[in-house]
Amino acid sequence: MEGGAAAAVEVLVQNLIDLSKKEISQIRGLDKDAAKLAGSLDVIKNFLKDAETRDITSDAVKSWLKKLENEAFAADNVLDELNYHILSKKIKPAEPMKAKVLSCFSSSFNSIARRRKMAVRIQEINKNLESIKKEATELGLLAKLENEPTLVNTSIFETDSFTLDPIFIGREDDTSKIVEMLINGITTDERAVSILPIVGMGGLGKTTLTRKVFNRLKYESRFGSHLWVHVSPNFDAITLFKKILNNLTSCQVEIASREDILAKLKEALKDKTYLLVLDDVWNQDGLKWEDFMNSFLGVSCVKGNAIVVTTRNMEVASIVNTLHIHELKGLSEEECWSIIRAKAFGKKDVPSEFEAIGRKIARRCQGLPLAANIVGGVLRNKSEEKWRSVEEKWLSANEGGDNITNILRLSFDNLSLPSLKKCFAYCAMFPKGSKIMKRELIEMRMAEGFLQADERDEMESVGEKFINVLLHNSLLQVSKRDDDGNVKKCRMHDLVHDLACSVSSSSNSTGGSSRVRYMTLEEDESSRMPKEMAKSLRTLLITSKGDISDINFSDLESLHVLHLHSKVIKLPSSVRKLIHLRDFDISKTRIRYLPDWIGEFFHLQTLRVDTGCLEKLPSTIKYLINLRHLYIDSDAELPMGIGRLTCLQTLTHFPVGDKNGCKIEELGSLINLKGELEIRNLERVHDKEEAGKANLFEKSKILKLCLTWNYRGRREGERNDEDVLEGLQPHSHLRELKIRGFNGSRFPLWTQTMSVRDAPQGSWVVLNKLMSLELWDCDECEEIPMLGHLPNLKSLELYRLENVKCINSSFYGMVNKGIRIVFPALERFYLFSMPKLAEWAEIEISDGSEVKLFPRLQHLEIYRCEQLMSVPSHVSSCLEELRIWGIGVECLPADWLLSNSETLLELEIRECPNLREISDRWGEEESEGRSFTITSLPIFPRLTHLYIGDVPKLSLETVDAMRRLQIHGIKYIGP
């Protein structure tokens, strides 16, 4: 099947159609040629849909696809070059650029001559496309309609419940767990049927595991009927009902109405319970699933039924209305080796030399039992030399490699869009085992034109959706998540990577092909890139740490993506010729300054220059009107006029300048900013009005905001911080807020209450989505904001608030009859270096009712608060880490330890010169209280780290008792 190549070309063809219909058709003298080009491409796209859905063995058809691909790329270059010059004219009238900046094109092209040249090239492309259309008809390709559905053929993989699986290794625990869940479900679930999906990538053994569960429950006679149905991509309710009825009656159902089939089903089931396995489900249409289930539930009113659904797709599992999803994981290397050993040697002993090689082969299976089974069969009765060959080169196609690829390929074939298939195939470029930054991958695909957005979605949103689809289909795997649980890095299973290479029309191989489009150049490979290959490259990732002087970048005339991971300190001048460039990453270089000609990359969408060395950006950056993502070092100086980049979404740092064009008002026009933003040098902002020109309140996609004043740049005698911070009021969707160096004595109202106006004269809206708050170096501030009412605040850090004397009851927020949990989500609370802090007050409740305080607090650290003599009697009941270092209290509330004795993992008490005891005398007469030693406190069953040091007044009995504690992994207990 040539679906991968056809899908790849279809994406390119669609982009060309859009470009020729929009930009190019508006150019006088080119409109007729552009219309003809669009028409030809429309017809060819329909031929491609046929090529994508049929098995193609003809070399002639493959040759046709290759011709079309080459011609489409050539057309793309022509139209993109023309569009580049159109962009240069749009920029030119706005502000004339220096002659040297425009020298690469202004002196080379006369407008009329260029138009004639482009017309000739487009006419030549039209002529070639006419020939390609004619050839498609001669080859028997059909022009399929745009919305004609396609189905994936999986009949050759149809499953049953009778097949014997003589080797069943590594899934015993899964079997027992699933059987237990099903039995518990039918006995406790109030619904008529309990549904359990089993999810995992192709080849993980979902069917084998389900067959084991099915037969065990059948043997135990847990259900009245045991039904097995292989579903496949065509999820049709009537077809499924017929298959189920065939299972029940052992006779073929003749053509009948839905009503008749359901009536026969009801008669066949009668008062029986059933276990139904729906194996290999691909349907993601929730309405189809509901239609099937509503009818099926109608034919049986008996409770105690179960349905097991196996699927590769997490999206499928999420629509089947279940309480639990069993996600199947890969096997261990040891389990894979056990399968290989059993297949290759049976019960015979394994020679040691074979075992050493076999374990390496098992590692290459990466937890996939399908691969272990196939490779084990291939190695049966083979020589040591053959084993070494498989370990080094894996399996050839005729040895079983194709069997693995074909099983995995079903997930690829089921992808609904050509652009999705192209995004998957694009990953073949990365070396096996690569951990790929999700954001970078999205930006690279965007640069290649794979993420076509509509009016509702922008390209980045489409990229996010595509990543999720590939993850749900196990064609990508999560490698790392951020603190919020979002995917940060992903990777591709090695065998799925083989699949990506097989469906990619242009792999990352440099083996002599002149039409490689996407490539990763590793150490010392640059000299092996022929000029003809360089001409066709669209993406080039250079990971060589050495010299790149032998690369002539001007040969890379089609390049859209260039990632330069080299220790160079200056960009080669030949990079200037890359007019198609859309994604440029030099973050791994040592470059300190960018050349002025960087402003000629009018197509550029992503620029990564956070090198750690970058000092400033050139003034010509403002001409990059298509720039969407700019990654810079926090100390890098921005040029004047950054506000002209109105497409900009990512700007991690904005240092406020003194001159016009560098002031905070530049942020006002950047209406598309999102994600994370730090505004620095706020001491250069004069007042609320000037601060308000940043329009932060309207930037609802900025989720993480850091506002920073610099001590060194503060103008002497000025105290405008309160006024400025008031003008920097954010929107109500903010998730993280950091305020650093604020020099006002009081926070403005929006910060005090953590609520913002939803309009200039509107009502106040609480920052309900705020998850993290940091206040640093606010030296003059005398009061901490009200925070306890924030429902999602998880992390609170107060650093060096040197003028705060008391954390009073207002800190707990707007506590009233409607709020009975204070700091409901807080997990981490850090108090650092607050030298005047003397009191941390108890919560005050006017009606005397009970309020839960810090119910989820896990980490509490109090550091260098030497004057702190009073703390709340109760902190939490689930603390895992408690660190007290350098505070002035004489008595530590016993409840801090009593209520957390079952959860504490780490406990440190250091440099507390006044601490005498641990007591419950909080607010009581001394005679009524009790003083505790550690021996009279509960056991700490989870404690692994304990440090008591420099606490001279703490009773010796307490410290000695702590020494006697038997704690696994204890590090140190001080005197």
C-alpha angles and dihedrals in degrees: 000000000000095000093123095055093041092050091049093053092043091059090052093045092052091051090052092050091052093047095047093047095047119029104014098043089061093062112099110240094023100060097094094046090047091051091050090048092051091049093051092048092050091057093044091051089060091051087053092057088060092047090052096054103044135071107256119197098151114110087208092061091046089051089050091054091050092050091050092048092051093047092047092052090048090051091048091055092049095049093042091052090050091049089050091060091046088055091050089057091050091054097041099068093047094065123345111243124220115272093247092056093055096037094102092067112007095070095039102053134054109197096235095042091049092051091052092048092050091047091055092050093048091048089052091050091049090053092051092047091053088056091048091050091051091048091051090057091048090052091055097249114155126221099238121201119258098248099033107136122239127205131204115235109229100152092112088063098048111148136212140189097242104063112115117234103198093179112056110161133161099009102085093104091048090051094051093045094051093046089050093049092050093049092047089047096055092047100044107023112099091206123094091244135025115215123205121183120201110205131190144122121282114283096027092112102252093147093045091050093046090049089055091050092045095051094045091054090044091052090049090049092229093155136038092231131025113201129184121191126175105213111184123184095303099083102187118162097212092049090051093048089052092051091049091048090050088054091052100042103028090224133106114258113230120220106293141156121270089249092056093047093051091047090053090047091053091050092048095049097040106153096343126122116224144205109208122190115199101191123198101008117183102167114124096174107109092196092056090051092048091048091052095045097044091055094043093049088052093063095056127040095176116113124222100065128138136200122196115199121193117198142154092218126080089201089062091051092051095058099052094082099241135155095218138030119202106212110199116221130203122270123256121258089252091055092048089051090050090055093048091047093050093048095045102038107014107202095339122114115263117234111240094239090056093047093056091052093040093057089055090050089050089056089057090057088067094207097311111134091194090062092045091051094048097044091045090055092048091052095051110124092355127139126256088251090059091049090053091049092054091047091054103035104018120217126332119226096261092046094063102283088113091053091058093044093049093052091049092042092069088074090053094046090051093060106115102215132053088223090057090052090049091050089053095047090049089068089069085083093069118083116253113276094024117153104219124203106236094218093050092049091052092049092049092050089047090053090052092053097246095125108067110180131202129212092281100048133043121218094260091055091051088050091053091050092049092051090051092049091051090047092049090051092048090240086122128029131211111253100173139002129202125238091276093054095254119141110262102167132018136187139194125240108246093241091048086051087057087053091050090053092049095053096039115098088205117035128186091256116121094198099138099288114143093205104058108140103180125038144167113209111204130185116332096350099112094088090058096064111105119213093245090055091048091056093061099042116116100172125034124178112188111196096167112124093202138072118324097181091113091065113094100204092191087072088063091078096156098045117140100164126040123174111181111194099175135117093245118141097201134039114245110248091232089071086074091076094064097102094160093059116132104159118041120175121181096151092121094055130087095238115147100180133029120219119249091245090072084087089070093072093095093166093053114130102168128034119179112188101147090128097148086240103063112122103177144350121237121252090246091073087089090071092065092096094167094052111129103166126037118178114189139162115270092242096046116119116237120218126237118279101032086145089075090074093086094164090061115127101162121052107146096185134027115184109198112232133202099232129077109270091034101061127108092264087076087077091059095077094044092090095158098060114133142163114026130004133173117192110200135188093034088162084080092064111093106202150341093281093055092045090051090061088076087071093211091160090065095048097089094166094063101099100169119047129180120186114194134185118194117222094207095055097045114125110238116253095011120123105178100126095108091051093047094047090051089057091051094065108153130212124274095253094069115135103182129030128182123181115187131179095003107164103192122114092225133029117239118257098266090055095043093056098026090232133115136204112258089212135007091270098017135112125284117264120200117234090246094164095054108123103168134032127182125182112187133179096349090156100175097041112116102184138044117229124254105267113150094091095060104112099204104033105132103164130039123178123180112185128182099340089164099179100049111110101173140026094211132190093273087071088075090065133225099343113182141141090289093054117062099154118066120201087002096180104028111131103161127040122174125182109187132180104341101154098181097044106120105159138037101189130217119250114267120219115186097203094045094236123144119269127188112231124198094346093173102034110138105162124043122172126174114185132180100349094138096170095050106121102155129053133167115276093230128039111163144322099226106048115154098176126032117177121175115179127170105350130143104230119130096199128036114210109251090219090069086070101025096057093044102041093110095049108035114118100166130027125179129173113176139167098358102146096180100045109118107160151354107244146160093220092116109144094345136104110274092239091057096051132083131227118215135209120197090255090061092048122084121272116270100225097180101038112127103160126045128169125173112171141153094010098130099173098049108112115266089228090062095048093045090050089053090052089056094055112114102225124169112229095010112173107192144332114202126212 
